[in-house]
Amino acid sequence: MSDNHKLPLVALISGSGTNLQAIIDGAVGDLPVEIRAVISNRPDVHGLTRADNANIPTRVLNHKAFPDRESYDQALIELIDEYQPELVVLAGFMRILTPGFVRHYAGRMFNIHPSLLPKFRGLNTHQQALDEGETLHGASVHFVTEELDGGPLIVQAQVPVQDGDDARTLANRVLQREHLIYPLAIRWFAQQRLWLAGNGQVYLDDQPLQQPVLFTPDQEIA
Ligand code: GRF
């Protein structure tokens, strides 16, 4: 790999795209990636505007135009693969993926999830954390496997729950950390320091990760 190799990636979104923005901003800086396309399953979402503003090609593949998950995911594979990405980044892509789709991108697809997995898979994670009386919440980046929000963890950021937090205030603080840990995991992968072995073991810098890299509240994230 030459020093100026840029990892080709495709990002999938469904909404606002603040994580996408963090990756775009990274790529404008020294994050060694080339965002070849941003694909949304929903038209008219703000994430598409963010991509447009950065001169990144955008595509909409509306799930409502397909009869079932299999046919949608097959069309999505064909669309993504036009861009020949080495990494697929789920950045608020609000779809349950078929096993065939996940297998096609095994070891080269990331997701970010707003909880300290394995706690609080699925939706409404911030409210769940509040309802459970958690004092620490956060976000996780993981490789995507067939188990929803259950793939091998890469990095997590902890966010303390504060008195008076509601789901919105907590979500906002978690998002600030998401915007740091997602580009970080992508950087490691782009630098070929991070990979997923066939047995599901994550390696970082040739060491098996026994637990995700953890960023604590006061820690600076490089
Ligand atoms: C984030 O909370 C992310 O963890 C979850 O979906 C949300 C996407 O937000 N997967 P944004 O579209 O990146 O602003």
mmCIF file of C-alpha atoms and ligand atoms in Angstrom:
data_model
loop_
_atom_site.group_PDB
_atom_site.id
_atom_site.type_symbol
_atom_site.label_atom_id
_atom_site.label_comp_id
_atom_site.label_asym_id
_atom_site.label_seq_id
_atom_site.Cartn_x
_atom_site.Cartn_y
_atom_site.Cartn_z
ATOM 1 C CA MET A 1 0.000 0.000 0.000
ATOM 2 C CA SER A 2 1.418 3.359 -0.960
ATOM 3 C CA ASP A 3 1.369 6.138 1.591
ATOM 4 C CA ASN A 4 -1.302 8.031 -0.295
ATOM 5 C CA HIS A 5 -3.676 5.092 -0.820
ATOM 6 C CA LYS A 6 -7.241 6.131 -0.096
ATOM 7 C CA LEU A 7 -9.764 3.522 0.937
ATOM 8 C CA PRO A 8 -12.761 3.562 -1.424
ATOM 9 C CA LEU A 9 -15.988 3.498 0.548
ATOM 10 C CA VAL A 10 -19.718 3.784 0.036
ATOM 11 C CA ALA A 11 -21.938 5.170 2.788
ATOM 12 C CA LEU A 12 -25.565 4.169 3.289
ATOM 13 C CA ILE A 13 -27.904 6.610 4.993
ATOM 14 C CA SER A 14 -31.586 7.133 5.763
ATOM 15 C CA GLY A 15 -31.626 10.527 7.413
ATOM 16 C CA SER A 16 -29.811 13.532 8.697
ATOM 17 C CA GLY A 17 -26.331 12.216 8.057
ATOM 18 C CA THR A 18 -24.353 13.825 10.844
ATOM 19 C CA ASN A 19 -22.090 10.770 10.995
ATOM 20 C CA LEU A 20 -21.702 10.997 7.238
ATOM 21 C CA GLN A 21 -20.709 14.645 7.711
ATOM 22 C CA ALA A 22 -18.038 13.634 10.207
ATOM 23 C CA ILE A 23 -16.607 11.226 7.637
ATOM 24 C CA ILE A 24 -16.811 13.830 4.864
ATOM 25 C CA ASP A 25 -15.029 16.336 7.100
ATOM 26 C CA GLY A 26 -12.430 13.700 7.885
ATOM 27 C CA ALA A 27 -11.867 13.017 4.206
ATOM 28 C CA VAL A 28 -11.416 16.730 3.556
ATOM 29 C CA GLY A 29 -8.722 16.502 6.209
ATOM 30 C CA ASP A 30 -6.351 13.581 6.560
ATOM 31 C CA LEU A 31 -8.746 10.616 6.798
ATOM 32 C CA PRO A 32 -7.432 8.393 3.977
ATOM 33 C CA VAL A 33 -10.742 7.559 2.316
ATOM 34 C CA GLU A 34 -12.459 8.305 -0.954
ATOM 35 C CA ILE A 35 -16.235 8.444 -0.484
ATOM 36 C CA ARG A 36 -17.330 7.139 -3.859
ATOM 37 C CA ALA A 37 -21.073 7.364 -3.284
ATOM 38 C CA VAL A 38 -23.747 8.046 -0.706
ATOM 39 C CA ILE A 39 -26.848 5.900 -1.099
ATOM 40 C CA SER A 40 -30.131 6.555 0.698
ATOM 41 C CA ASN A 41 -33.221 4.391 0.895
ATOM 42 C CA ARG A 42 -35.238 7.564 1.437
ATOM 43 C CA PRO A 43 -35.490 10.506 -0.962
ATOM 44 C CA ASP A 44 -35.091 14.075 0.242
ATOM 45 C CA VAL A 45 -33.096 13.388 3.384
ATOM 46 C CA HIS A 46 -30.576 15.931 4.575
ATOM 47 C CA GLY A 47 -27.685 13.495 4.311
ATOM 48 C CA LEU A 48 -28.065 13.611 0.517
ATOM 49 C CA THR A 49 -27.666 17.376 0.606
ATOM 50 C CA ARG A 50 -24.523 16.979 2.691
ATOM 51 C CA ALA A 51 -23.095 14.649 0.037
ATOM 52 C CA ASP A 52 -24.132 16.990 -2.793
ATOM 53 C CA ASN A 53 -22.427 19.865 -1.034
ATOM 54 C CA ALA A 54 -19.244 17.818 -0.914
ATOM 55 C CA ASN A 55 -19.541 16.822 -4.598
ATOM 56 C CA ILE A 56 -20.028 13.173 -3.714
ATOM 57 C CA PRO A 57 -22.282 11.169 -6.077
ATOM 58 C CA THR A 58 -25.660 10.370 -4.516
ATOM 59 C CA ARG A 59 -28.158 7.659 -5.324
ATOM 60 C CA VAL A 60 -31.614 6.942 -3.945
ATOM 61 C CA LEU A 61 -32.858 3.378 -3.881
ATOM 62 C CA ASN A 62 -36.325 3.624 -2.409
ATOM 63 C CA HIS A 63 -37.321 0.488 -0.536
ATOM 64 C CA LYS A 64 -40.969 1.268 -1.236
ATOM 65 C CA ALA A 65 -40.413 0.390 -4.888
ATOM 66 C CA PHE A 66 -39.543 -3.232 -4.044
ATOM 67 C CA PRO A 67 -41.853 -6.109 -3.108
ATOM 68 C CA ASP A 68 -39.630 -7.622 -0.422
ATOM 69 C CA ARG A 69 -36.337 -7.339 1.460
ATOM 70 C CA GLU A 70 -34.524 -9.839 -0.744
ATOM 71 C CA SER A 71 -35.202 -7.972 -3.975
ATOM 72 C CA TYR A 72 -34.318 -4.634 -2.381
ATOM 73 C CA ASP A 73 -31.063 -5.897 -0.924
ATOM 74 C CA GLN A 74 -30.100 -7.545 -4.219
ATOM 75 C CA ALA A 75 -30.634 -4.260 -6.058
ATOM 76 C CA LEU A 76 -28.685 -2.470 -3.336
ATOM 77 C CA ILE A 77 -25.740 -4.851 -3.731
ATOM 78 C CA GLU A 78 -25.692 -4.178 -7.469
ATOM 79 C CA LEU A 79 -25.812 -0.431 -6.906
ATOM 80 C CA ILE A 80 -23.113 -0.410 -4.233
ATOM 81 C CA ASP A 81 -20.821 -2.651 -6.252
ATOM 82 C CA GLU A 82 -20.887 -0.243 -9.203
ATOM 83 C CA TYR A 83 -18.567 1.823 -7.011
ATOM 84 C CA GLN A 84 -16.293 -1.059 -5.999
ATOM 85 C CA PRO A 85 -15.916 -0.033 -2.369
ATOM 86 C CA GLU A 86 -13.524 -1.750 -0.007
ATOM 87 C CA LEU A 87 -15.693 -0.647 2.917
ATOM 88 C CA VAL A 88 -19.431 -0.106 3.262
ATOM 89 C CA VAL A 89 -20.335 2.286 6.054
ATOM 90 C CA LEU A 90 -23.820 2.226 7.535
ATOM 91 C CA ALA A 91 -24.368 5.767 8.757
ATOM 92 C CA GLY A 92 -27.876 5.839 10.142
ATOM 93 C CA PHE A 93 -29.171 3.363 7.544
ATOM 94 C CA MET A 94 -32.474 2.349 9.104
ATOM 95 C CA ARG A 95 -33.009 -1.010 7.447
ATOM 96 C CA ILE A 96 -32.787 -4.578 8.664
ATOM 97 C CA LEU A 97 -30.396 -6.312 6.274
ATOM 98 C CA THR A 98 -30.874 -9.760 4.764
ATOM 99 C CA PRO A 99 -28.314 -12.477 5.543
ATOM 100 C CA GLY A 100 -27.277 -12.561 1.871
ATOM 101 C CA PHE A 101 -26.516 -8.839 1.923
ATOM 102 C CA VAL A 102 -24.514 -9.095 5.123
ATOM 103 C CA ARG A 103 -22.530 -12.085 3.877
ATOM 104 C CA HIS A 104 -21.692 -10.263 0.642
ATOM 105 C CA TYR A 105 -19.919 -7.551 2.660
ATOM 106 C CA ALA A 106 -18.523 -9.776 5.407
ATOM 107 C CA GLY A 107 -15.525 -8.149 7.052
ATOM 108 C CA ARG A 108 -15.969 -4.941 5.079
ATOM 109 C CA MET A 109 -19.096 -3.338 6.498
ATOM 110 C CA PHE A 110 -19.312 -1.150 9.619
ATOM 111 C CA ASN A 111 -22.247 0.096 11.621
ATOM 112 C CA ILE A 112 -22.500 2.651 14.386
ATOM 113 C CA HIS A 113 -25.051 2.137 17.096
ATOM 114 C CA PRO A 114 -26.020 4.584 19.840
ATOM 115 C CA SER A 115 -25.511 2.404 22.906
ATOM 116 C CA LEU A 116 -22.806 0.534 24.740
ATOM 117 C CA LEU A 117 -23.485 -2.784 23.020
ATOM 118 C CA PRO A 118 -24.465 -5.447 23.889
ATOM 119 C CA LYS A 119 -26.811 -3.225 25.878
ATOM 120 C CA PHE A 120 -29.829 -1.783 24.097
ATOM 121 C CA ARG A 121 -29.897 -3.168 20.596
ATOM 122 C CA GLY A 122 -32.519 -1.862 18.191
ATOM 123 C CA LEU A 123 -34.317 1.462 18.412
ATOM 124 C CA ASN A 124 -34.906 4.097 21.121
ATOM 125 C CA THR A 125 -31.637 3.300 22.839
ATOM 126 C CA HIS A 126 -31.430 6.597 24.718
ATOM 127 C CA GLN A 127 -34.867 6.216 26.266
ATOM 128 C CA GLN A 128 -34.055 2.622 27.114
ATOM 129 C CA ALA A 129 -30.875 3.709 28.902
ATOM 130 C CA LEU A 130 -32.818 6.357 30.863
ATOM 131 C CA ASP A 131 -35.585 3.910 31.738
ATOM 132 C CA GLU A 132 -33.011 1.437 33.043
ATOM 133 C CA GLY A 133 -31.407 4.110 35.220
ATOM 134 C CA GLU A 134 -28.026 3.762 33.525
ATOM 135 C CA THR A 135 -25.342 6.168 34.661
ATOM 136 C CA LEU A 136 -23.136 5.444 31.642
ATOM 137 C CA HIS A 137 -24.384 5.321 28.073
ATOM 138 C CA GLY A 138 -22.563 5.724 24.779
ATOM 139 C CA ALA A 139 -21.998 4.467 21.263
ATOM 140 C CA SER A 140 -20.376 1.512 19.546
ATOM 141 C CA VAL A 141 -18.796 0.865 16.156
ATOM 142 C CA HIS A 142 -18.906 -2.754 15.024
ATOM 143 C CA PHE A 143 -18.497 -5.020 12.048
ATOM 144 C CA VAL A 144 -21.878 -6.014 10.668
ATOM 145 C CA THR A 145 -22.949 -9.635 10.927
ATOM 146 C CA GLU A 146 -26.289 -11.320 10.518
ATOM 147 C CA GLU A 147 -27.218 -10.630 14.128
ATOM 148 C CA LEU A 148 -28.862 -7.194 14.381
ATOM 149 C CA ASP A 149 -26.516 -4.834 16.278
ATOM 150 C CA GLY A 150 -24.621 -7.950 17.330
ATOM 151 C CA GLY A 151 -21.447 -7.958 15.228
ATOM 152 C CA PRO A 152 -17.910 -7.883 16.653
ATOM 153 C CA LEU A 153 -17.193 -4.619 18.430
ATOM 154 C CA ILE A 154 -14.356 -2.311 17.414
ATOM 155 C CA VAL A 155 -14.571 0.836 19.510
ATOM 156 C CA GLN A 156 -16.917 2.346 22.064
ATOM 157 C CA ALA A 157 -17.266 5.788 23.633
ATOM 158 C CA GLN A 158 -18.810 6.219 27.046
ATOM 159 C CA VAL A 159 -21.111 9.143 27.750
ATOM 160 C CA PRO A 160 -22.284 9.807 31.313
ATOM 161 C CA VAL A 161 -26.005 10.255 31.848
ATOM 162 C CA GLN A 162 -26.599 13.612 33.524
ATOM 163 C CA ASP A 163 -29.323 14.686 35.933
ATOM 164 C CA GLY A 164 -32.191 16.087 33.928
ATOM 165 C CA ASP A 165 -31.245 14.297 30.708
ATOM 166 C CA ASP A 166 -34.033 13.334 28.386
ATOM 167 C CA ALA A 167 -33.647 11.168 25.303
ATOM 168 C CA ARG A 168 -32.902 14.201 23.135
ATOM 169 C CA THR A 169 -30.191 15.773 25.285
ATOM 170 C CA LEU A 170 -28.569 12.396 25.815
ATOM 171 C CA ALA A 171 -28.739 11.570 22.097
ATOM 172 C CA ASN A 172 -27.050 14.864 21.259
ATOM 173 C CA ARG A 173 -24.113 14.189 23.566
ATOM 174 C CA VAL A 174 -23.787 10.611 22.319
ATOM 175 C CA LEU A 175 -23.775 11.876 18.722
ATOM 176 C CA GLN A 176 -20.813 14.157 19.476
ATOM 177 C CA ARG A 177 -18.806 11.071 20.428
ATOM 178 C CA GLU A 178 -20.131 9.060 17.476
ATOM 179 C CA HIS A 179 -18.644 11.705 15.228
ATOM 180 C CA LEU A 180 -15.232 10.965 16.723
ATOM 181 C CA ILE A 181 -15.220 7.185 17.001
ATOM 182 C CA TYR A 182 -16.671 6.434 13.558
ATOM 183 C CA PRO A 183 -13.914 8.204 11.606
ATOM 184 C CA LEU A 184 -11.388 6.653 13.989
ATOM 185 C CA ALA A 185 -12.485 3.086 13.233
ATOM 186 C CA ILE A 186 -12.578 3.905 9.521
ATOM 187 C CA ARG A 187 -9.041 5.312 9.763
ATOM 188 C CA TRP A 188 -7.735 2.085 11.335
ATOM 189 C CA PHE A 189 -9.401 0.034 8.605
ATOM 190 C CA ALA A 190 -8.072 2.322 5.865
ATOM 191 C CA GLN A 191 -4.596 1.991 7.324
ATOM 192 C CA GLN A 192 -4.998 -1.791 7.249
ATOM 193 C CA ARG A 193 -4.486 -1.924 11.006
ATOM 194 C CA LEU A 194 -7.958 -3.373 11.638
ATOM 195 C CA TRP A 195 -9.583 -6.473 10.265
ATOM 196 C CA LEU A 196 -12.084 -9.182 11.021
ATOM 197 C CA ALA A 197 -10.855 -12.768 10.920
ATOM 198 C CA GLY A 198 -13.065 -15.548 9.618
ATOM 199 C CA ASN A 199 -13.727 -16.789 13.163
ATOM 200 C CA GLY A 200 -15.255 -13.431 14.112
ATOM 201 C CA GLN A 201 -12.177 -12.189 15.960
ATOM 202 C CA VAL A 202 -11.304 -8.518 15.462
ATOM 203 C CA TYR A 203 -7.605 -7.663 15.160
ATOM 204 C CA LEU A 204 -6.102 -4.235 15.700
ATOM 205 C CA ASP A 205 -2.378 -3.753 15.106
ATOM 206 C CA ASP A 206 -1.911 -7.547 14.934
ATOM 207 C CA GLN A 207 -3.432 -8.035 18.383
ATOM 208 C CA PRO A 208 -6.762 -9.792 18.898
ATOM 209 C CA LEU A 209 -9.161 -7.347 20.532
ATOM 210 C CA GLN A 210 -10.487 -9.042 23.650
ATOM 211 C CA GLN A 211 -12.850 -6.122 24.151
ATOM 212 C CA PRO A 212 -13.586 -2.988 22.147
ATOM 213 C CA VAL A 213 -11.213 -0.061 22.368
ATOM 214 C CA LEU A 214 -12.872 2.128 24.977
ATOM 215 C CA PHE A 215 -12.988 5.899 25.116
ATOM 216 C CA THR A 216 -13.947 7.261 28.484
ATOM 217 C CA PRO A 217 -15.675 10.602 29.025
ATOM 218 C CA ASP A 218 -12.639 12.834 29.544
ATOM 219 C CA GLN A 219 -10.359 11.108 27.102
ATOM 220 C CA GLU A 220 -9.180 12.876 23.980
ATOM 221 C CA ILE A 221 -9.913 10.950 20.804
ATOM 222 C CA ALA A 222 -7.111 11.178 18.276
HETATM 223 C C1 GRF B 1 -26.966 7.667 14.937
HETATM 224 O O1 GRF B 1 -27.396 7.793 16.255
HETATM 225 C C2 GRF B 1 -26.384 6.305 14.716
HETATM 226 O O2 GRF B 1 -25.749 5.785 15.835
HETATM 227 C C3 GRF B 1 -27.606 5.487 14.386
HETATM 228 O O3 GRF B 1 -28.415 6.332 13.629
HETATM 229 C C4 GRF B 1 -28.139 7.684 13.954
HETATM 230 C C5 GRF B 1 -27.772 8.368 12.683
HETATM 231 O O4 GRF B 1 -27.615 9.728 12.830
HETATM 232 N N1 GRF B 1 -27.222 4.273 13.716
HETATM 233 P P1 GRF B 1 -27.036 10.599 11.642
HETATM 234 O O5 GRF B 1 -27.954 10.372 10.438
HETATM 235 O O6 GRF B 1 -25.643 10.140 11.365
HETATM 236 O O7 GRF B 1 -27.109 12.003 12.127
#
